[in-house]
Amino acid sequence: MLDKLRIVLIGTSHPGNIGGTARAMHNMGLADLVLVAPRCEVYGSESHARASGADALVSNAKVYATLEEAVGDCTFVVGASARVRHLPWPMLTPRALGERLPGECAPEAAQAALVFGREDSGMTNGELQRCHAHVHIPTNPDFSSLNLAAAVQVLAYECRLAFLGSDAEDTETPFGVEWDNPPASHDDLERFFDHLERTLIEVDFHDPDNPRQLMARLRRLFMRSHIDSMEMNILRGILGAVNKQSRALARQESHDGNG
């Protein structure tokens, strides 16, 4: 399970936090560190010094421009958030996250990611809406700010506890049975959401100038549905059929109007 768990840091502004994160990960047996649009030097002396022996994780850290690229192959994405949102999203405690991960990581093609936002502003609403669920560390409400590496340490610890307490031969899938198709990846979902939005605009169901959180709510619906690759093909096929019929109707109406 730990080999299938990626730590993603967005917009990190201090190299010491990258090194501190690498150290926290190495303590808990994690090795996949990914950075999204870092705002500081990644591979410099300070990040390596703060890694305190976990230098290899810093050296091997991959850097991407966007969150979509960083988690494109992931099948379960969780965003660490302390923000109050107008649109509720599935929320996990650190302990519940740890308990859920063995099942999420059971399929052969599974890949999970824990995403952490910027030190000063966290994750944007758009980034949070690209997560299947959010996790909140219940800190002291009078002093709730956590250092980035400390937040990573807390969640990595819970994930390690779940790993140590799980039996690799008897790990349940999220559905309680061995599923017949691999889960859809984040890239699959993003292509579907793009296709869905274009189709809803085409059939005059969605007005992008007055969205009223429609796409955010549809994201929430489909992200919590654990869509597999076959179901994704079916959904894309349905959208394709709608596109075909919509365009045929538009051509017929144009022909009738000209006639």
PDB file of C-alpha atoms in Angstrom:
ATOM      1  CA  MET A   1       0.000   0.000   0.000  1.00  0.00           C
ATOM      2  CA  LEU A   2       2.737   2.462   0.895  1.00  0.00           C
ATOM      3  CA  ASP A   3       4.305   1.999  -2.557  1.00  0.00           C
ATOM      4  CA  LYS A   4       1.010   3.154  -4.065  1.00  0.00           C
ATOM      5  CA  LEU A   5       0.807   6.350  -2.023  1.00  0.00           C
ATOM      6  CA  ARG A   6       2.072   9.633  -3.470  1.00  0.00           C
ATOM      7  CA  ILE A   7       2.596  12.864  -1.547  1.00  0.00           C
ATOM      8  CA  VAL A   8       1.882  15.967  -3.642  1.00  0.00           C
ATOM      9  CA  LEU A   9       2.872  19.480  -2.535  1.00  0.00           C
ATOM     10  CA  ILE A  10       1.373  22.458  -4.380  1.00  0.00           C
ATOM     11  CA  GLY A  11       3.152  25.806  -4.626  1.00  0.00           C
ATOM     12  CA  THR A  12       5.621  25.190  -1.801  1.00  0.00           C
ATOM     13  CA  SER A  13       7.364  28.470  -0.962  1.00  0.00           C
ATOM     14  CA  HIS A  14      10.191  27.324   1.335  1.00  0.00           C
ATOM     15  CA  PRO A  15      12.799  24.677   0.454  1.00  0.00           C
ATOM     16  CA  GLY A  16      13.005  23.619   4.108  1.00  0.00           C
ATOM     17  CA  ASN A  17       9.416  22.405   3.897  1.00  0.00           C
ATOM     18  CA  ILE A  18      10.308  20.201   0.955  1.00  0.00           C
ATOM     19  CA  GLY A  19      13.177  18.670   2.907  1.00  0.00           C
ATOM     20  CA  GLY A  20      11.064  18.349   6.053  1.00  0.00           C
ATOM     21  CA  THR A  21       8.356  16.595   4.058  1.00  0.00           C
ATOM     22  CA  ALA A  22      10.893  14.184   2.580  1.00  0.00           C
ATOM     23  CA  ARG A  23      12.123  13.347   6.092  1.00  0.00           C
ATOM     24  CA  ALA A  24       8.562  12.786   7.363  1.00  0.00           C
ATOM     25  CA  MET A  25       7.807  10.532   4.407  1.00  0.00           C
ATOM     26  CA  HIS A  26      10.974   8.483   4.807  1.00  0.00           C
ATOM     27  CA  ASN A  27      10.206   8.009   8.522  1.00  0.00           C
ATOM     28  CA  MET A  28       6.892   6.388   7.559  1.00  0.00           C
ATOM     29  CA  GLY A  29       8.133   4.350   4.587  1.00  0.00           C
ATOM     30  CA  LEU A  30       6.826   6.583   1.778  1.00  0.00           C
ATOM     31  CA  ALA A  31       9.002   7.424  -1.196  1.00  0.00           C
ATOM     32  CA  ASP A  32       6.919   9.073  -3.952  1.00  0.00           C
ATOM     33  CA  LEU A  33       7.218  12.871  -3.621  1.00  0.00           C
ATOM     34  CA  VAL A  34       5.755  15.145  -6.304  1.00  0.00           C
ATOM     35  CA  LEU A  35       5.834  18.957  -6.441  1.00  0.00           C
ATOM     36  CA  VAL A  36       3.399  21.168  -8.329  1.00  0.00           C
ATOM     37  CA  ALA A  37       4.583  24.634  -9.400  1.00  0.00           C
ATOM     38  CA  PRO A  38       6.989  25.113  -6.456  1.00  0.00           C
ATOM     39  CA  ARG A  39       7.784  28.722  -5.575  1.00  0.00           C
ATOM     40  CA  CYS A  40      11.283  27.993  -4.301  1.00  0.00           C
ATOM     41  CA  GLU A  41      14.487  26.136  -5.158  1.00  0.00           C
ATOM     42  CA  VAL A  42      13.698  22.425  -5.013  1.00  0.00           C
ATOM     43  CA  TYR A  43      17.028  20.647  -5.169  1.00  0.00           C
ATOM     44  CA  GLY A  44      19.216  23.137  -3.273  1.00  0.00           C
ATOM     45  CA  SER A  45      21.287  22.766  -0.118  1.00  0.00           C
ATOM     46  CA  GLU A  46      18.528  23.835   2.276  1.00  0.00           C
ATOM     47  CA  SER A  47      16.015  21.238   1.141  1.00  0.00           C
ATOM     48  CA  HIS A  48      18.680  18.526   1.313  1.00  0.00           C
ATOM     49  CA  ALA A  49      19.837  19.687   4.760  1.00  0.00           C
ATOM     50  CA  ARG A  50      16.280  19.585   6.172  1.00  0.00           C
ATOM     51  CA  ALA A  51      15.776  16.117   4.689  1.00  0.00           C
ATOM     52  CA  SER A  52      18.300  14.806   7.243  1.00  0.00           C
ATOM     53  CA  GLY A  53      19.134  11.568   5.461  1.00  0.00           C
ATOM     54  CA  ALA A  54      16.116  11.449   3.157  1.00  0.00           C
ATOM     55  CA  ASP A  55      18.036  13.288   0.435  1.00  0.00           C
ATOM     56  CA  ALA A  56      17.132  10.694  -2.193  1.00  0.00           C
ATOM     57  CA  LEU A  57      13.459  11.631  -1.943  1.00  0.00           C
ATOM     58  CA  VAL A  58      14.322  15.269  -2.647  1.00  0.00           C
ATOM     59  CA  SER A  59      16.635  14.367  -5.527  1.00  0.00           C
ATOM     60  CA  ASN A  60      14.024  12.075  -7.073  1.00  0.00           C
ATOM     61  CA  ALA A  61      11.066  14.408  -6.563  1.00  0.00           C
ATOM     62  CA  LYS A  62       9.186  15.079  -9.795  1.00  0.00           C
ATOM     63  CA  VAL A  63       8.012  18.585 -10.630  1.00  0.00           C
ATOM     64  CA  TYR A  64       4.853  19.352 -12.610  1.00  0.00           C
ATOM     65  CA  ALA A  65       3.174  22.561 -13.666  1.00  0.00           C
ATOM     66  CA  THR A  66      -0.357  21.533 -12.672  1.00  0.00           C
ATOM     67  CA  LEU A  67      -2.146  19.276 -10.226  1.00  0.00           C
ATOM     68  CA  GLU A  68      -3.800  17.480 -13.145  1.00  0.00           C
ATOM     69  CA  GLU A  69      -0.395  16.349 -14.407  1.00  0.00           C
ATOM     70  CA  ALA A  70       0.763  15.338 -10.934  1.00  0.00           C
ATOM     71  CA  VAL A  71      -2.190  13.027 -10.243  1.00  0.00           C
ATOM     72  CA  GLY A  72      -3.139  12.036 -13.782  1.00  0.00           C
ATOM     73  CA  ASP A  73      -2.538   8.320 -13.178  1.00  0.00           C
ATOM     74  CA  CYS A  74      -4.137   8.303  -9.707  1.00  0.00           C
ATOM     75  CA  THR A  75      -7.376   6.500  -8.888  1.00  0.00           C
ATOM     76  CA  PHE A  76      -7.916   8.025  -5.432  1.00  0.00           C
ATOM     77  CA  VAL A  77      -6.974  11.631  -4.617  1.00  0.00           C
ATOM     78  CA  VAL A  78      -7.405  13.209  -1.173  1.00  0.00           C
ATOM     79  CA  GLY A  79      -6.792  16.883  -0.459  1.00  0.00           C
ATOM     80  CA  ALA A  80      -5.672  18.106   2.960  1.00  0.00           C
ATOM     81  CA  SER A  81      -7.863  21.066   3.816  1.00  0.00           C
ATOM     82  CA  ALA A  82      -8.881  23.150   6.803  1.00  0.00           C
ATOM     83  CA  ARG A  83     -10.997  25.517   4.720  1.00  0.00           C
ATOM     84  CA  VAL A  84     -14.734  26.016   5.156  1.00  0.00           C
ATOM     85  CA  ARG A  85     -16.419  25.541   1.782  1.00  0.00           C
ATOM     86  CA  HIS A  86     -19.839  26.604   0.564  1.00  0.00           C
ATOM     87  CA  LEU A  87     -20.194  23.280  -1.252  1.00  0.00           C
ATOM     88  CA  PRO A  88     -19.740  20.306   1.139  1.00  0.00           C
ATOM     89  CA  TRP A  89     -17.367  17.572  -0.007  1.00  0.00           C
ATOM     90  CA  PRO A  90     -16.753  14.064   1.397  1.00  0.00           C
ATOM     91  CA  MET A  91     -14.570  14.660   4.471  1.00  0.00           C
ATOM     92  CA  LEU A  92     -12.331  12.155   6.247  1.00  0.00           C
ATOM     93  CA  THR A  93     -10.495  12.225   9.550  1.00  0.00           C
ATOM     94  CA  PRO A  94      -6.844  11.133   9.420  1.00  0.00           C
ATOM     95  CA  ARG A  95      -7.791   7.827  11.078  1.00  0.00           C
ATOM     96  CA  ALA A  96     -10.636   7.221   8.606  1.00  0.00           C
ATOM     97  CA  LEU A  97      -8.272   7.993   5.742  1.00  0.00           C
ATOM     98  CA  GLY A  98      -5.825   5.373   6.991  1.00  0.00           C
ATOM     99  CA  GLU A  99      -8.588   2.807   7.356  1.00  0.00           C
ATOM    100  CA  ARG A 100      -9.854   3.463   3.836  1.00  0.00           C
ATOM    101  CA  LEU A 101      -6.506   3.335   2.033  1.00  0.00           C
ATOM    102  CA  PRO A 102      -5.912  -0.457   2.051  1.00  0.00           C
ATOM    103  CA  GLY A 103      -9.139  -0.977   0.125  1.00  0.00           C
ATOM    104  CA  GLU A 104      -8.481   1.913  -2.246  1.00  0.00           C
ATOM    105  CA  CYS A 105      -4.988   0.594  -2.972  1.00  0.00           C
ATOM    106  CA  ALA A 106      -6.028  -3.050  -3.373  1.00  0.00           C
ATOM    107  CA  PRO A 107      -6.708  -3.048  -7.159  1.00  0.00           C
ATOM    108  CA  GLU A 108      -3.592  -3.745  -9.200  1.00  0.00           C
ATOM    109  CA  ALA A 109      -3.817  -0.477 -11.129  1.00  0.00           C
ATOM    110  CA  ALA A 110      -4.575   1.635  -8.047  1.00  0.00           C
ATOM    111  CA  GLN A 111      -2.542   4.736  -7.198  1.00  0.00           C
ATOM    112  CA  ALA A 112      -3.441   7.093  -4.336  1.00  0.00           C
ATOM    113  CA  ALA A 113      -2.308  10.659  -3.736  1.00  0.00           C
ATOM    114  CA  LEU A 114      -2.411  12.916  -0.681  1.00  0.00           C
ATOM    115  CA  VAL A 115      -2.329  16.544  -1.779  1.00  0.00           C
ATOM    116  CA  PHE A 116      -1.152  19.452   0.388  1.00  0.00           C
ATOM    117  CA  GLY A 117      -1.618  23.098  -0.531  1.00  0.00           C
ATOM    118  CA  ARG A 118       0.433  26.251  -0.247  1.00  0.00           C
ATOM    119  CA  GLU A 119       1.773  27.233   3.151  1.00  0.00           C
ATOM    120  CA  ASP A 120       0.010  30.609   3.048  1.00  0.00           C
ATOM    121  CA  SER A 121      -3.278  29.836   1.305  1.00  0.00           C
ATOM    122  CA  GLY A 122      -3.777  26.071   1.062  1.00  0.00           C
ATOM    123  CA  MET A 123      -5.543  24.615  -1.966  1.00  0.00           C
ATOM    124  CA  THR A 124      -7.853  26.535  -4.276  1.00  0.00           C
ATOM    125  CA  ASN A 125     -11.500  25.518  -4.685  1.00  0.00           C
ATOM    126  CA  GLY A 126     -10.691  24.226  -8.160  1.00  0.00           C
ATOM    127  CA  GLU A 127      -7.910  22.023  -6.801  1.00  0.00           C
ATOM    128  CA  LEU A 128     -10.090  20.738  -3.961  1.00  0.00           C
ATOM    129  CA  GLN A 129     -12.811  19.821  -6.463  1.00  0.00           C
ATOM    130  CA  ARG A 130     -10.343  17.538  -8.239  1.00  0.00           C
ATOM    131  CA  CYS A 131     -10.149  15.356  -5.130  1.00  0.00           C
ATOM    132  CA  HIS A 132     -12.362  12.386  -4.334  1.00  0.00           C
ATOM    133  CA  ALA A 133     -12.377  13.404  -0.662  1.00  0.00           C
ATOM    134  CA  HIS A 134     -10.813  15.869   1.749  1.00  0.00           C
ATOM    135  CA  VAL A 135      -9.013  15.160   5.005  1.00  0.00           C
ATOM    136  CA  HIS A 136      -8.919  17.498   7.995  1.00  0.00           C
ATOM    137  CA  ILE A 137      -6.515  17.240  10.928  1.00  0.00           C
ATOM    138  CA  PRO A 138      -8.474  18.211  14.069  1.00  0.00           C
ATOM    139  CA  THR A 139      -5.982  20.616  15.613  1.00  0.00           C
ATOM    140  CA  ASN A 140      -6.505  23.012  18.516  1.00  0.00           C
ATOM    141  CA  PRO A 141      -9.045  25.545  17.144  1.00  0.00           C
ATOM    142  CA  ASP A 142      -7.243  28.336  19.035  1.00  0.00           C
ATOM    143  CA  PHE A 143      -3.952  27.486  17.283  1.00  0.00           C
ATOM    144  CA  SER A 144      -4.794  25.428  14.225  1.00  0.00           C
ATOM    145  CA  SER A 145      -1.929  26.263  11.856  1.00  0.00           C
ATOM    146  CA  LEU A 146       0.310  23.256  11.163  1.00  0.00           C
ATOM    147  CA  ASN A 147       3.727  23.315   9.566  1.00  0.00           C
ATOM    148  CA  LEU A 148       3.539  21.616   6.186  1.00  0.00           C
ATOM    149  CA  ALA A 149       5.966  18.828   7.088  1.00  0.00           C
ATOM    150  CA  ALA A 150       4.108  18.254  10.372  1.00  0.00           C
ATOM    151  CA  ALA A 151       0.818  17.837   8.492  1.00  0.00           C
ATOM    152  CA  VAL A 152       2.466  15.346   6.159  1.00  0.00           C
ATOM    153  CA  GLN A 153       3.888  13.496   9.188  1.00  0.00           C
ATOM    154  CA  VAL A 154       0.461  13.159  10.834  1.00  0.00           C
ATOM    155  CA  LEU A 155      -1.232  11.738   7.750  1.00  0.00           C
ATOM    156  CA  ALA A 156       1.726   9.561   6.777  1.00  0.00           C
ATOM    157  CA  TYR A 157       1.708   8.096  10.295  1.00  0.00           C
ATOM    158  CA  GLU A 158      -1.973   7.160  10.025  1.00  0.00           C
ATOM    159  CA  CYS A 159      -1.339   5.585   6.627  1.00  0.00           C
ATOM    160  CA  ARG A 160       1.552   3.554   8.030  1.00  0.00           C
ATOM    161  CA  LEU A 161      -0.571   2.367  10.955  1.00  0.00           C
ATOM    162  CA  ALA A 162      -3.205   1.170   8.498  1.00  0.00           C
ATOM    163  CA  PHE A 163      -0.519  -0.574   6.443  1.00  0.00           C
ATOM    164  CA  LEU A 164       0.909  -2.346   9.490  1.00  0.00           C
ATOM    165  CA  GLY A 165      -2.560  -3.384  10.613  1.00  0.00           C
ATOM    166  CA  SER A 166      -3.736  -4.724   7.259  1.00  0.00           C
ATOM    167  CA  ASP A 167      -3.291  -8.246   5.915  1.00  0.00           C
ATOM    168  CA  ALA A 168      -2.121  -8.014   2.322  1.00  0.00           C
ATOM    169  CA  GLU A 169      -3.801 -11.342   1.555  1.00  0.00           C
ATOM    170  CA  ASP A 170      -7.145 -10.280   3.012  1.00  0.00           C
ATOM    171  CA  THR A 171      -7.473  -6.627   2.048  1.00  0.00           C
ATOM    172  CA  GLU A 172     -10.979  -5.727   0.948  1.00  0.00           C
ATOM    173  CA  THR A 173     -11.629  -3.605  -2.092  1.00  0.00           C
ATOM    174  CA  PRO A 174     -13.789  -0.490  -1.629  1.00  0.00           C
ATOM    175  CA  PHE A 175     -16.770  -2.594  -2.788  1.00  0.00           C
ATOM    176  CA  GLY A 176     -16.141  -5.674  -0.633  1.00  0.00           C
ATOM    177  CA  VAL A 177     -15.472  -7.893  -3.665  1.00  0.00           C
ATOM    178  CA  GLU A 178     -12.813  -8.174  -6.341  1.00  0.00           C
ATOM    179  CA  TRP A 179     -13.992  -5.763  -9.017  1.00  0.00           C
ATOM    180  CA  ASP A 180     -14.145  -6.737 -12.690  1.00  0.00           C
ATOM    181  CA  ASN A 181     -12.467  -3.644 -14.139  1.00  0.00           C
ATOM    182  CA  PRO A 182      -9.708  -1.316 -12.933  1.00  0.00           C
ATOM    183  CA  PRO A 183     -10.741   2.062 -11.502  1.00  0.00           C
ATOM    184  CA  ALA A 184     -10.837   5.067 -13.793  1.00  0.00           C
ATOM    185  CA  SER A 185      -7.785   7.289 -13.485  1.00  0.00           C
ATOM    186  CA  HIS A 186      -7.781  10.992 -12.705  1.00  0.00           C
ATOM    187  CA  ASP A 187      -6.941  11.690 -16.359  1.00  0.00           C
ATOM    188  CA  ASP A 188      -9.980   9.621 -17.404  1.00  0.00           C
ATOM    189  CA  LEU A 189     -12.187  11.624 -15.061  1.00  0.00           C
ATOM    190  CA  GLU A 190     -10.878  14.978 -16.253  1.00  0.00           C
ATOM    191  CA  ARG A 191     -11.501  14.055 -19.902  1.00  0.00           C
ATOM    192  CA  PHE A 192     -14.999  12.920 -18.954  1.00  0.00           C
ATOM    193  CA  PHE A 193     -15.779  16.153 -17.077  1.00  0.00           C
ATOM    194  CA  ASP A 194     -14.562  18.198 -20.030  1.00  0.00           C
ATOM    195  CA  HIS A 195     -16.726  16.122 -22.419  1.00  0.00           C
ATOM    196  CA  LEU A 196     -19.706  16.329 -20.041  1.00  0.00           C
ATOM    197  CA  GLU A 197     -19.499  20.116 -19.755  1.00  0.00           C
ATOM    198  CA  ARG A 198     -19.216  20.574 -23.531  1.00  0.00           C
ATOM    199  CA  THR A 199     -22.226  18.297 -24.033  1.00  0.00           C
ATOM    200  CA  LEU A 200     -24.369  20.083 -21.431  1.00  0.00           C
ATOM    201  CA  ILE A 201     -23.570  23.399 -23.110  1.00  0.00           C
ATOM    202  CA  GLU A 202     -24.414  21.905 -26.517  1.00  0.00           C
ATOM    203  CA  VAL A 203     -27.876  20.767 -25.365  1.00  0.00           C
ATOM    204  CA  ASP A 204     -28.534  24.102 -23.554  1.00  0.00           C
ATOM    205  CA  PHE A 205     -28.607  22.551 -20.093  1.00  0.00           C
ATOM    206  CA  HIS A 206     -25.522  24.386 -18.800  1.00  0.00           C
ATOM    207  CA  ASP A 207     -24.800  28.096 -19.142  1.00  0.00           C
ATOM    208  CA  PRO A 208     -21.072  28.683 -18.511  1.00  0.00           C
ATOM    209  CA  ASP A 209     -21.808  32.388 -17.920  1.00  0.00           C
ATOM    210  CA  ASN A 210     -24.163  31.450 -15.075  1.00  0.00           C
ATOM    211  CA  PRO A 211     -22.823  28.079 -13.857  1.00  0.00           C
ATOM    212  CA  ARG A 212     -24.475  27.994 -10.402  1.00  0.00           C
ATOM    213  CA  GLN A 213     -21.976  25.320  -9.252  1.00  0.00           C
ATOM    214  CA  LEU A 214     -23.472  22.775 -11.669  1.00  0.00           C
ATOM    215  CA  MET A 215     -20.139  21.276 -12.735  1.00  0.00           C
ATOM    216  CA  ALA A 216     -18.821  21.320  -9.161  1.00  0.00           C
ATOM    217  CA  ARG A 217     -21.862  19.365  -7.988  1.00  0.00           C
ATOM    218  CA  LEU A 218     -21.555  16.903 -10.870  1.00  0.00           C
ATOM    219  CA  ARG A 219     -17.867  16.485 -10.014  1.00  0.00           C
ATOM    220  CA  ARG A 220     -18.816  15.689  -6.430  1.00  0.00           C
ATOM    221  CA  LEU A 221     -21.396  13.146  -7.618  1.00  0.00           C
ATOM    222  CA  PHE A 222     -19.094  11.262  -9.990  1.00  0.00           C
ATOM    223  CA  MET A 223     -15.949  11.536  -7.842  1.00  0.00           C
ATOM    224  CA  ARG A 224     -17.628   9.674  -4.986  1.00  0.00           C
ATOM    225  CA  SER A 225     -19.019   6.979  -7.309  1.00  0.00           C
ATOM    226  CA  HIS A 226     -15.778   5.002  -7.795  1.00  0.00           C
ATOM    227  CA  ILE A 227     -16.238   4.807 -11.566  1.00  0.00           C
ATOM    228  CA  ASP A 228     -14.283   1.985 -13.193  1.00  0.00           C
ATOM    229  CA  SER A 229     -12.788   1.986 -16.688  1.00  0.00           C
ATOM    230  CA  MET A 230     -15.720   0.154 -18.308  1.00  0.00           C
ATOM    231  CA  GLU A 231     -18.272   2.457 -16.700  1.00  0.00           C
ATOM    232  CA  MET A 232     -16.236   5.403 -17.939  1.00  0.00           C
ATOM    233  CA  ASN A 233     -16.335   4.039 -21.491  1.00  0.00           C
ATOM    234  CA  ILE A 234     -20.118   3.668 -21.195  1.00  0.00           C
ATOM    235  CA  LEU A 235     -20.548   7.238 -19.946  1.00  0.00           C
ATOM    236  CA  ARG A 236     -18.330   8.622 -22.712  1.00  0.00           C
ATOM    237  CA  GLY A 237     -20.296   6.543 -25.234  1.00  0.00           C
ATOM    238  CA  ILE A 238     -23.586   8.002 -23.970  1.00  0.00           C
ATOM    239  CA  LEU A 239     -22.198  11.524 -24.302  1.00  0.00           C
ATOM    240  CA  GLY A 240     -20.971  10.733 -27.806  1.00  0.00           C
ATOM    241  CA  ALA A 241     -24.455   9.520 -28.788  1.00  0.00           C
ATOM    242  CA  VAL A 242     -26.003  12.689 -27.358  1.00  0.00           C
ATOM    243  CA  ASN A 243     -23.509  14.788 -29.332  1.00  0.00           C
ATOM    244  CA  LYS A 244     -24.361  12.906 -32.536  1.00  0.00           C
ATOM    245  CA  GLN A 245     -28.123  13.300 -32.106  1.00  0.00           C
ATOM    246  CA  SER A 246     -27.839  16.938 -31.074  1.00  0.00           C
ATOM    247  CA  ARG A 247     -25.794  17.836 -34.133  1.00  0.00           C
ATOM    248  CA  ALA A 248     -28.079  15.861 -36.440  1.00  0.00           C
ATOM    249  CA  LEU A 249     -31.080  17.751 -35.023  1.00  0.00           C
ATOM    250  CA  ALA A 250     -29.291  21.069 -35.472  1.00  0.00           C
ATOM    251  CA  ARG A 251     -28.532  20.224 -39.115  1.00  0.00           C
ATOM    252  CA  GLN A 252     -32.169  19.203 -39.708  1.00  0.00           C
ATOM    253  CA  GLU A 253     -33.455  22.428 -38.170  1.00  0.00           C
ATOM    254  CA  SER A 254     -31.034  24.433 -40.303  1.00  0.00           C
ATOM    255  CA  HIS A 255     -32.152  22.565 -43.428  1.00  0.00           C
ATOM    256  CA  ASP A 256     -35.830  23.099 -42.614  1.00  0.00           C
ATOM    257  CA  GLY A 257     -35.218  26.793 -41.972  1.00  0.00           C
ATOM    258  CA  ASN A 258     -33.433  27.248 -45.278  1.00  0.00           C
ATOM    259  CA  GLY A 259     -36.148  25.299 -47.060  1.00  0.00           C
TER     260      GLY A 259
END
